Amino acid sequence: MATDLFRSIPSVDRLLQHLEQDASLTGIPRTLIKELVNAYLEEIRNAIRRGSVENEHELEPRALLPDLTLYIRKRSRPRFRRVLNATGVVVHTNLGRSLLAQEAVEAMKTACTGYSNLEFDLETGQRGSRYDLVQDLLCELSGAEAALVVNNNAAAVLLVLNTLAQGGEVIVSRGELVEIGGSFRIPEVMERSGAVLREVGATNRTHPADYERAIGPETAALLKAHTSNYRIVGFHKEVDASELAAIAKDRDLPVIEDLGSGNLLRFPGALGQEEPTVQDTVAKGVSVICFSGDKLLGGPQAGIILGKERYIRRIQANPLNRALRIDKMTLAALESTLRLYKDPEAAQEKIPTLEMICASESSLRNRAAGLARKIRKTLGKKFRVETAKGTSRVGGGASPTLALPTHLVRLIPRGDAPDLETLRRRLLDTNPPLVGRVEDDALCLDPRTLRRLEAKDLVAALQQAVHNGGNHT
Ligand SMILES: *Cc1c(COP(=O)(O)O)cnc(C)c1O
């Protein structure tokens, strides 16, 4: 019986002939299609061995082709894919952090489709410096004397410490020995930089005198790190950057502050109170400040270093800087993002991260209602669809305890709809995949982190997940 079934498997060539007419496979190299057909037939043989193929009609090309086409499309698509973020976490590190403003996207395109003055001075026709392209803007916006950009903020911290403190001691409060996701820990970066960590204070309280007592001939710098992803509450004291600057000044030591997120805009409400602006930190007299380009700033991945000219020049001259350097597309996106900040209102409208964080509750309520209507229209039989108040998060290690009020769409499966866990899993395999939150027996979708044009894609993803197990490309 099984032997007959094996004989009924169509030949690779026959299947290829059918597939040639399939427009949905256009652009996929023939050799790859052939490879995948072979792999698919191997799976069919295994299915026969397992006894899960019952008769030869199941093996006719007509019967196999829909599944085979899907199999090929799925395995030949890029691994890097767009995802719908309905989690309500704006700076979602796992989903790519910040989306760029249209202006920044255009600038990137220009930078990579033609030659540019990346390291070419258009006034003299001589060699120029890539760092000059954003330094003036950064200084103008922050009030700092000098600025430098590198690949990301982790690189910035490493480079700053290596330049200013290699072989010396860096004094840090025990309450600020931060670990952020992806294995970045202040003590470990410090060790790699060649500096020796000198911890002071207690986990919950550190006083100016703790720093003063620790300063000695070995001291190279004082470091402050923003407690990005946690808060110490209760009986708590930290030493403000301005106090540290005063302590360091008499002894001619640099004060370094790792701001983590780092925003140029003062946010309204509680977020504005929790997240100091870069300008505030510069004004406190901190010698060197560093922060990410793709967290609250809403730009590309980058590490921005700014502060006193004498320190920035040394950091720029460090040979390690060359290994951590920023690329031209990032520079282009960063410059155009920063240019938007010259008009704070325009920045808030055009930079997606800012627009999402600042979205008003009433607009979120309207968007949730609109989304719920669309979902009800196409999938009303499968789910009870309701809207409810909920919370979004800033993410990216900014204000970890702050909840932004939002309105959620809640889907509660009913009838023969897949259960929540199945639905969640299937949605990871739709085109595009959709990531939401499963909370209180419902799939919750937060409109805050969805682009307006994505509503249609979201409904399509839900449909795919419900109707064909998400088996869609
Ligand atoms: C996010 C963060 C970093 C690392 O920044 P990347 O740009 O992700 O490299 C370093 N320090 C703090 C305090 C952070 O919050």
Short mmCIF file of C-alpha atoms and ligand atoms in Angstrom, two decimals:
data_model
loop_
_atom_site.label_atom_id
_atom_site.label_comp_id
_atom_site.label_asym_id
_atom_site.label_seq_id
_atom_site.Cartn_x
_atom_site.Cartn_y
_atom_site.Cartn_z
CA MET A 1 0.00 0.00 0.00
CA ALA A 2 2.68 2.48 1.06
CA THR A 3 4.79 1.48 -1.97
CA ASP A 4 1.92 2.49 -4.24
CA LEU A 5 1.70 5.79 -2.52
CA PHE A 6 5.43 6.37 -2.96
CA ARG A 7 4.98 5.70 -6.68
CA SER A 8 2.19 8.27 -6.87
CA ILE A 9 4.42 11.14 -5.73
CA PRO A 10 4.76 13.53 -8.69
CA SER A 11 8.22 14.16 -10.10
CA VAL A 12 10.15 17.32 -9.27
CA ASP A 13 10.07 18.37 -12.92
CA ARG A 14 6.34 18.03 -13.14
CA LEU A 15 5.81 20.16 -10.07
CA LEU A 16 8.30 22.74 -11.35
CA GLN A 17 6.33 23.04 -14.58
CA HIS A 18 3.21 23.87 -12.60
CA LEU A 19 5.05 26.30 -10.37
CA GLU A 20 6.45 28.22 -13.33
CA GLN A 21 2.98 29.59 -13.95
CA ASP A 22 2.54 30.76 -10.37
CA ALA A 23 2.91 34.55 -10.28
CA SER A 24 3.24 34.53 -6.50
CA LEU A 25 6.67 32.93 -6.85
CA THR A 26 8.07 35.53 -9.25
CA GLY A 27 11.53 36.65 -8.26
CA ILE A 28 12.47 33.52 -6.33
CA PRO A 29 15.53 31.94 -7.97
CA ARG A 30 14.76 28.70 -9.84
CA THR A 31 17.50 26.79 -8.09
CA LEU A 32 16.03 27.70 -4.73
CA ILE A 33 12.53 26.65 -5.83
CA LYS A 34 13.94 23.31 -6.96
CA GLU A 35 15.71 22.79 -3.66
CA LEU A 36 12.52 23.57 -1.77
CA VAL A 37 10.43 21.23 -3.94
CA ASN A 38 12.89 18.45 -3.11
CA ALA A 39 12.69 19.26 0.59
CA TYR A 40 8.90 19.34 0.38
CA LEU A 41 8.74 15.94 -1.30
CA GLU A 42 10.96 14.56 1.42
CA GLU A 43 8.39 15.73 3.95
CA ILE A 44 5.66 14.04 1.89
CA ARG A 45 7.65 10.77 1.97
CA ASN A 46 7.91 11.08 5.74
CA ALA A 47 4.18 11.68 5.93
CA ILE A 48 3.57 8.47 3.97
CA ARG A 49 5.91 6.56 6.29
CA ARG A 50 4.00 7.90 9.27
CA GLY A 51 0.78 6.73 7.67
CA SER A 52 -0.72 10.20 7.48
CA VAL A 53 -1.38 10.02 3.70
CA GLU A 54 -4.40 7.86 2.95
CA ASN A 55 -4.82 7.71 -0.79
CA GLU A 56 -3.06 8.70 -3.97
CA HIS A 57 -5.45 11.56 -4.77
CA GLU A 58 -3.87 13.50 -1.95
CA LEU A 59 -0.60 13.30 -3.90
CA GLU A 60 -1.82 14.71 -7.20
CA PRO A 61 -0.13 17.97 -8.18
CA ARG A 62 -3.48 19.74 -7.96
CA ALA A 63 -3.82 18.66 -4.36
CA LEU A 64 -0.23 19.42 -3.37
CA LEU A 65 0.27 22.75 -5.11
CA PRO A 66 -1.46 25.18 -2.71
CA ASP A 67 0.47 23.83 0.24
CA LEU A 68 3.70 23.56 -1.75
CA THR A 69 3.42 27.17 -2.94
CA LEU A 70 2.97 28.32 0.64
CA TYR A 71 5.91 26.18 1.72
CA ILE A 72 8.14 27.80 -0.90
CA ARG A 73 6.97 31.35 -0.22
CA LYS A 74 7.52 30.94 3.48
CA ARG A 75 11.02 29.53 3.19
CA SER A 76 12.24 31.94 0.55
CA ARG A 77 11.09 35.17 2.16
CA PRO A 78 13.62 37.38 3.96
CA ARG A 79 14.27 36.55 7.59
CA PHE A 80 14.11 40.21 8.53
CA ARG A 81 10.47 41.21 8.41
CA ARG A 82 8.09 44.00 9.22
CA VAL A 83 6.02 43.32 12.35
CA LEU A 84 2.84 45.00 13.59
CA ASN A 85 3.50 46.26 17.10
CA ALA A 86 0.21 46.31 19.01
CA THR A 87 1.91 45.93 22.41
CA GLY A 88 1.73 49.61 23.29
CA VAL A 89 5.43 49.61 24.20
CA VAL A 90 6.72 52.51 22.12
CA VAL A 91 10.49 52.07 22.24
CA HIS A 92 10.29 48.27 21.99
CA THR A 93 13.89 47.08 21.81
CA ASN A 94 12.97 43.61 20.52
CA LEU A 95 10.81 45.09 17.77
CA GLY A 96 13.39 47.61 16.56
CA ARG A 97 13.01 50.56 18.97
CA SER A 98 12.25 53.81 17.15
CA LEU A 99 10.63 54.28 13.76
CA LEU A 100 12.18 57.05 11.71
CA ALA A 101 10.51 60.24 10.56
CA GLN A 102 9.85 60.39 6.82
CA GLU A 103 12.52 63.10 6.52
CA ALA A 104 15.10 60.74 8.04
CA VAL A 105 14.07 57.93 5.71
CA GLU A 106 14.59 60.21 2.70
CA ALA A 107 17.98 61.32 3.99
CA MET A 108 19.07 57.71 4.38
CA LYS A 109 17.99 56.95 0.85
CA THR A 110 19.99 59.87 -0.48
CA ALA A 111 23.03 58.79 1.52
CA CYS A 112 23.05 55.28 0.16
CA THR A 113 22.03 55.82 -3.44
CA GLY A 114 24.67 58.40 -4.36
CA TYR A 115 28.12 59.55 -3.33
CA SER A 116 28.21 62.17 -0.59
CA ASN A 117 30.42 64.59 1.30
CA LEU A 118 30.71 62.10 4.16
CA GLU A 119 34.39 62.88 4.70
CA PHE A 120 34.88 65.59 2.11
CA ASP A 121 34.96 69.31 2.77
CA LEU A 122 32.93 71.01 0.06
CA GLU A 123 34.54 74.40 0.78
CA THR A 124 38.13 73.36 0.27
CA GLY A 125 37.76 70.19 -1.78
CA GLN A 126 39.96 68.49 0.81
CA ARG A 127 39.37 65.64 3.19
CA GLY A 128 36.75 66.44 5.82
CA SER A 129 35.43 64.78 8.96
CA ARG A 130 32.19 62.83 9.23
CA TYR A 131 31.79 64.05 12.80
CA ASP A 132 31.43 67.66 11.66
CA LEU A 133 28.12 66.83 9.98
CA VAL A 134 26.12 66.65 13.20
CA GLN A 135 28.36 68.27 15.80
CA ASP A 136 27.06 71.84 15.35
CA LEU A 137 23.44 70.72 15.47
CA LEU A 138 23.98 68.69 18.62
CA CYS A 139 25.74 71.61 20.31
CA GLU A 140 23.06 74.06 19.26
CA LEU A 141 20.24 71.84 20.54
CA SER A 142 21.90 70.79 23.80
CA GLY A 143 24.05 73.75 24.75
CA ALA A 144 27.17 71.55 24.89
CA GLU A 145 30.60 72.74 23.75
CA ALA A 146 31.37 69.73 21.56
CA ALA A 147 29.82 66.48 20.38
CA LEU A 148 30.68 63.15 18.83
CA VAL A 149 28.58 60.21 17.60
CA VAL A 150 29.37 56.50 17.56
CA ASN A 151 27.58 53.25 16.77
CA ASN A 152 25.40 53.01 19.89
CA ASN A 153 25.29 54.10 23.49
CA ALA A 154 27.03 50.98 24.77
CA ALA A 155 29.93 51.89 22.49
CA ALA A 156 29.76 55.46 23.74
CA VAL A 157 30.10 54.40 27.40
CA LEU A 158 33.00 52.07 26.55
CA LEU A 159 34.80 54.72 24.54
CA VAL A 160 34.33 57.48 27.11
CA LEU A 161 35.56 55.32 29.99
CA ASN A 162 38.46 53.94 28.01
CA THR A 163 39.60 57.43 27.04
CA LEU A 164 39.16 59.18 30.35
CA ALA A 165 39.71 56.45 32.90
CA GLN A 166 41.85 53.57 31.58
CA GLY A 167 44.16 52.48 34.38
CA GLY A 168 42.37 54.70 36.89
CA GLU A 169 39.39 54.45 39.22
CA VAL A 170 35.85 55.48 38.40
CA ILE A 171 33.54 56.21 41.32
CA VAL A 172 29.95 55.00 40.94
CA SER A 173 27.05 54.80 43.37
CA ARG A 174 25.95 51.24 44.28
CA GLY A 175 22.42 52.28 43.39
CA GLU A 176 23.46 52.92 39.78
CA LEU A 177 25.31 49.74 38.78
CA VAL A 178 22.84 49.24 35.98
CA GLU A 179 22.26 46.20 33.85
CA ILE A 180 20.15 46.76 30.78
CA GLY A 181 18.92 43.99 28.48
CA GLY A 182 21.28 42.38 25.99
CA SER A 183 24.11 41.93 28.53
CA PHE A 184 25.15 45.53 28.99
CA ARG A 185 26.26 46.02 32.59
CA ILE A 186 28.08 49.04 33.90
CA PRO A 187 30.61 46.98 35.96
CA GLU A 188 31.47 44.79 32.98
CA VAL A 189 31.76 47.60 30.45
CA MET A 190 33.94 49.39 32.95
CA GLU A 191 36.24 46.39 33.24
CA ARG A 192 36.56 46.14 29.44
CA SER A 193 37.36 49.81 29.23
CA GLY A 194 40.36 49.26 31.47
CA ALA A 195 38.97 51.35 34.33
CA VAL A 196 38.61 50.13 37.90
CA LEU A 197 35.19 50.39 39.46
CA ARG A 198 35.06 52.06 42.87
CA GLU A 199 31.60 51.54 44.36
CA VAL A 200 30.30 53.98 46.95
CA GLY A 201 27.18 54.34 49.06
CA ALA A 202 24.49 51.78 49.63
CA THR A 203 22.00 50.35 47.15
CA ASN A 204 19.29 52.72 48.27
CA ARG A 205 21.25 55.77 49.50
CA THR A 206 24.38 57.56 48.40
CA HIS A 207 25.51 60.95 49.74
CA PRO A 208 27.95 63.58 48.40
CA ALA A 209 30.36 62.71 51.23
CA ASP A 210 30.54 59.11 49.92
CA TYR A 211 32.02 60.37 46.67
CA GLU A 212 34.28 62.88 48.43
CA ARG A 213 35.74 60.24 50.72
CA ALA A 214 36.45 57.89 47.82
CA ILE A 215 38.38 60.42 45.76
CA GLY A 216 42.12 59.80 45.86
CA PRO A 217 45.20 59.83 43.63
CA GLU A 218 43.83 56.90 41.59
CA THR A 219 40.53 58.59 40.78
CA ALA A 220 40.04 59.26 37.06
CA ALA A 221 36.35 60.17 36.90
CA LEU A 222 32.96 60.21 38.65
CA LEU A 223 30.19 58.36 36.81
CA LYS A 224 26.44 58.65 37.02
CA ALA A 225 24.20 56.16 35.25
CA HIS A 226 20.51 56.68 34.62
CA THR A 227 18.57 53.88 36.30
CA SER A 228 16.79 53.27 33.04
CA ASN A 229 14.88 50.11 33.71
CA TYR A 230 14.21 50.18 37.44
CA ARG A 231 13.38 52.62 40.18
CA ILE A 232 14.47 52.65 43.77
CA VAL A 233 11.53 53.85 45.82
CA GLY A 234 11.09 54.49 49.52
CA PHE A 235 14.09 55.46 51.68
CA HIS A 236 16.22 56.59 48.80
CA LYS A 237 18.81 59.23 48.00
CA GLU A 238 21.05 59.77 45.05
CA VAL A 239 23.49 62.58 44.43
CA ASP A 240 22.38 64.93 41.70
CA ALA A 241 24.65 65.56 38.72
CA SER A 242 25.06 69.21 39.69
CA GLU A 243 26.37 68.23 43.14
CA LEU A 244 28.78 65.78 41.53
CA ALA A 245 29.94 68.48 39.13
CA ALA A 246 30.67 70.76 42.08
CA ILE A 247 32.64 68.04 43.88
CA ALA A 248 34.65 67.21 40.74
CA LYS A 249 35.37 70.79 39.74
CA ASP A 250 37.77 71.62 42.58
CA ARG A 251 39.72 68.46 41.84
CA ASP A 252 39.70 68.87 38.07
CA LEU A 253 38.04 65.48 37.53
CA PRO A 254 35.52 64.73 34.76
CA VAL A 255 31.93 63.82 35.67
CA ILE A 256 30.43 61.38 33.17
CA GLU A 257 26.70 60.75 32.94
CA ASP A 258 25.19 57.84 31.02
CA LEU A 259 21.70 59.15 30.39
CA GLY A 260 20.52 55.98 28.65
CA SER A 261 17.49 57.37 26.82
CA GLY A 262 18.21 61.04 26.50
CA ASN A 263 15.57 63.35 25.18
CA LEU A 264 15.83 66.83 23.75
CA LEU A 265 12.13 67.52 24.20
CA ARG A 266 10.51 68.14 27.55
CA PHE A 267 7.56 65.77 27.66
CA PRO A 268 4.31 66.90 29.22
CA GLY A 269 3.13 65.46 32.55
CA ALA A 270 4.79 62.80 34.65
CA LEU A 271 7.17 61.67 31.91
CA GLY A 272 8.60 65.19 31.69
CA GLN A 273 9.26 65.13 35.43
CA GLU A 274 10.91 61.72 35.38
CA GLU A 275 13.11 62.09 32.33
CA PRO A 276 15.59 64.97 32.50
CA THR A 277 16.34 66.56 29.15
CA VAL A 278 19.85 66.47 27.74
CA GLN A 279 19.89 70.28 27.95
CA ASP A 280 19.20 70.14 31.71
CA THR A 281 22.08 67.74 32.20
CA VAL A 282 24.47 69.89 30.17
CA ALA A 283 23.43 72.91 32.21
CA LYS A 284 24.29 71.09 35.44
CA GLY A 285 27.92 71.16 34.40
CA VAL A 286 28.40 67.45 33.65
CA SER A 287 31.65 67.07 31.67
CA VAL A 288 30.62 64.22 29.35
CA ILE A 289 27.10 62.95 28.64
CA CYS A 290 26.12 60.01 26.51
CA PHE A 291 22.79 58.57 25.34
CA SER A 292 21.13 56.49 22.64
CA GLY A 293 19.95 57.79 19.27
CA ASP A 294 17.05 55.36 18.98
CA LYS A 295 15.34 55.58 22.35
CA LEU A 296 13.41 58.72 23.32
CA LEU A 297 15.25 60.76 20.70
CA GLY A 298 13.40 58.77 18.02
CA GLY A 299 16.31 58.58 15.59
CA PRO A 300 18.53 55.77 14.26
CA GLN A 301 20.69 53.50 16.42
CA ALA A 302 23.57 55.68 17.55
CA GLY A 303 25.53 56.68 20.61
CA ILE A 304 25.70 60.41 21.17
CA ILE A 305 28.50 61.84 23.27
CA LEU A 306 28.57 65.48 24.18
CA GLY A 307 30.13 67.80 26.70
CA LYS A 308 33.26 69.84 27.34
CA GLU A 309 35.50 70.38 24.34
CA ARG A 310 38.72 69.26 26.08
CA TYR A 311 37.27 65.84 26.87
CA ILE A 312 35.37 65.32 23.60
CA ARG A 313 38.55 65.99 21.58
CA ARG A 314 40.43 63.31 23.53
CA ILE A 315 37.57 60.85 23.06
CA GLN A 316 37.46 61.53 19.34
CA ALA A 317 41.19 60.92 19.02
CA ASN A 318 41.02 57.51 20.74
CA PRO A 319 41.88 54.80 18.16
CA LEU A 320 38.96 52.78 19.54
CA ASN A 321 36.65 55.44 18.09
CA ARG A 322 37.50 54.19 14.60
CA ALA A 323 36.24 50.73 15.50
CA LEU A 324 32.98 52.08 16.89
CA ARG A 325 32.33 54.60 14.17
CA ILE A 326 28.92 55.55 12.90
CA ASP A 327 28.01 54.77 9.28
CA LYS A 328 26.81 57.20 6.64
CA MET A 329 23.17 56.13 6.56
CA THR A 330 22.90 56.49 10.30
CA LEU A 331 24.54 59.89 10.16
CA ALA A 332 22.11 61.01 7.48
CA ALA A 333 19.11 59.82 9.50
CA LEU A 334 20.49 61.34 12.68
CA GLU A 335 21.13 64.73 11.10
CA SER A 336 17.65 64.96 9.67
CA THR A 337 16.04 63.78 12.93
CA LEU A 338 18.00 66.41 14.86
CA ARG A 339 17.04 69.10 12.35
CA LEU A 340 13.39 68.43 13.16
CA TYR A 341 14.08 69.33 16.79
CA LYS A 342 14.79 72.93 15.78
CA ASP A 343 11.00 73.26 15.77
CA PRO A 344 9.82 71.25 18.80
CA GLU A 345 6.20 71.23 17.61
CA ALA A 346 7.15 69.81 14.23
CA ALA A 347 9.39 67.28 15.97
CA GLN A 348 6.48 66.05 18.04
CA GLU A 349 4.34 65.61 14.94
CA LYS A 350 6.90 64.11 12.62
CA ILE A 351 9.05 61.85 14.81
CA PRO A 352 6.98 58.69 15.31
CA THR A 353 8.38 57.93 18.79
CA LEU A 354 7.38 61.37 20.06
CA GLU A 355 4.06 61.31 18.28
CA MET A 356 3.20 57.93 19.84
CA ILE A 357 4.26 58.95 23.33
CA CYS A 358 2.35 62.22 23.15
CA ALA A 359 -0.81 60.81 21.50
CA SER A 360 -3.86 62.16 23.31
CA GLU A 361 -6.23 59.87 25.16
CA SER A 362 -9.14 61.03 23.02
CA SER A 363 -7.36 60.21 19.76
CA LEU A 364 -6.41 56.80 21.17
CA ARG A 365 -10.04 56.22 22.17
CA ASN A 366 -11.18 57.06 18.63
CA ARG A 367 -8.57 54.86 17.06
CA ALA A 368 -9.40 51.93 19.33
CA ALA A 369 -13.09 52.34 18.46
CA GLY A 370 -12.32 52.47 14.73
CA LEU A 371 -10.13 49.40 14.94
CA ALA A 372 -12.76 47.52 16.95
CA ARG A 373 -15.39 48.36 14.30
CA LYS A 374 -13.22 47.01 11.50
CA ILE A 375 -12.46 43.82 13.41
CA ARG A 376 -16.10 43.29 14.33
CA LYS A 377 -17.11 43.67 10.70
CA THR A 378 -14.81 40.91 9.49
CA LEU A 379 -14.42 38.69 12.55
CA GLY A 380 -17.41 39.53 14.72
CA LYS A 381 -18.55 35.93 14.80
CA LYS A 382 -15.27 34.64 16.16
CA PHE A 383 -14.63 37.16 18.92
CA ARG A 384 -16.35 39.37 21.33
CA VAL A 385 -14.69 42.68 20.46
CA GLU A 386 -14.66 45.48 23.02
CA THR A 387 -12.64 48.55 23.88
CA ALA A 388 -11.38 49.32 27.35
CA LYS A 389 -9.06 51.68 29.18
CA GLY A 390 -5.55 50.34 29.59
CA THR A 391 -1.93 51.36 29.79
CA SER A 392 0.95 51.71 27.35
CA ARG A 393 4.65 51.96 28.20
CA VAL A 394 7.42 54.19 26.93
CA GLY A 395 9.90 51.29 26.84
CA GLY A 396 13.57 51.49 25.91
CA GLY A 397 14.55 51.95 29.52
CA ALA A 398 12.73 55.21 30.09
CA SER A 399 10.38 55.70 33.03
CA PRO A 400 9.94 51.99 33.75
CA THR A 401 7.18 52.57 36.29
CA LEU A 402 5.21 55.10 34.30
CA ALA A 403 1.95 53.97 32.73
CA LEU A 404 0.63 56.00 29.80
CA PRO A 405 -3.19 55.90 29.72
CA THR A 406 -4.53 54.37 26.52
CA HIS A 407 -7.54 52.61 25.04
CA LEU A 408 -7.21 48.98 24.05
CA VAL A 409 -9.13 46.75 21.69
CA ARG A 410 -9.85 43.47 23.52
CA LEU A 411 -10.62 40.28 21.58
CA ILE A 412 -12.24 37.45 23.50
CA PRO A 413 -12.52 34.22 21.48
CA ARG A 414 -15.94 32.62 21.27
CA GLY A 415 -17.53 29.67 19.45
CA ASP A 416 -15.00 27.71 17.41
CA ALA A 417 -12.38 30.49 17.45
CA PRO A 418 -8.85 29.43 18.37
CA ASP A 419 -7.98 29.87 22.06
CA LEU A 420 -5.78 32.78 23.09
CA GLU A 421 -2.51 30.88 23.20
CA THR A 422 -3.11 29.36 19.75
CA LEU A 423 -4.11 32.76 18.42
CA ARG A 424 -1.02 34.42 19.88
CA ARG A 425 1.21 31.79 18.29
CA ARG A 426 -0.52 31.89 14.90
CA LEU A 427 -0.26 35.66 14.78
CA LEU A 428 3.52 35.32 14.84
CA ASP A 429 3.25 33.59 11.48
CA THR A 430 0.88 35.88 9.62
CA ASN A 431 1.91 38.33 6.96
CA PRO A 432 2.89 40.61 8.55
CA PRO A 433 3.18 39.03 12.00
CA LEU A 434 1.18 40.76 14.72
CA VAL A 435 2.41 41.09 18.32
CA GLY A 436 -0.13 42.05 20.97
CA ARG A 437 -0.56 41.38 24.67
CA VAL A 438 -2.55 38.57 26.24
CA GLU A 439 -4.11 39.97 29.41
CA ASP A 440 -7.16 39.08 31.50
CA ASP A 441 -8.42 36.41 29.09
CA ALA A 442 -8.28 38.67 26.05
CA LEU A 443 -5.92 39.52 23.24
CA CYS A 444 -5.25 43.22 23.78
CA LEU A 445 -4.27 45.49 20.92
CA ASP A 446 -2.99 48.98 21.69
CA PRO A 447 -3.48 51.50 18.84
CA ARG A 448 -0.71 53.74 20.25
CA THR A 449 2.09 51.78 18.56
CA LEU A 450 0.28 51.05 15.31
CA ARG A 451 0.77 53.35 12.36
CA ARG A 452 -2.53 54.63 11.00
CA LEU A 453 -2.12 52.79 7.72
CA GLU A 454 -1.58 49.49 9.50
CA ALA A 455 -5.21 48.94 10.53
CA LYS A 456 -5.90 47.08 7.30
CA ASP A 457 -2.87 44.83 7.76
CA LEU A 458 -3.91 44.13 11.31
CA VAL A 459 -7.36 42.95 10.30
CA ALA A 460 -5.81 40.84 7.53
CA ALA A 461 -3.39 39.24 10.01
CA LEU A 462 -6.25 38.37 12.36
CA GLN A 463 -8.20 36.88 9.48
CA GLN A 464 -5.25 34.74 8.43
CA ALA A 465 -4.71 33.53 11.98
CA VAL A 466 -8.34 32.57 12.41
CA HIS A 467 -9.05 31.06 9.04
CA ASN A 468 -6.00 29.12 8.07
CA GLY A 469 -3.84 28.69 11.07
CA GLY A 470 -1.74 31.67 10.10
CA ASN A 471 -0.31 29.66 7.25
CA HIS A 472 0.13 32.65 5.03
CA THR A 473 2.93 34.52 3.42
C1 LIG B 1 19.97 51.73 26.71
C2 LIG B 1 21.08 52.05 27.61
C3 LIG B 1 22.41 51.83 27.22
C4 LIG B 1 22.78 51.18 25.91
O1 LIG B 1 22.39 51.93 24.82
P1 LIG B 1 22.40 51.29 23.35
O2 LIG B 1 22.14 52.46 22.46
O3 LIG B 1 21.32 50.27 23.34
O4 LIG B 1 23.72 50.68 23.11
C5 LIG B 1 23.40 52.17 28.11
N1 LIG B 1 23.13 52.71 29.31
C6 LIG B 1 21.85 52.93 29.72
C7 LIG B 1 21.62 53.52 31.08
C8 LIG B 1 20.79 52.61 28.88
O5 LIG B 1 19.53 52.83 29.28
#
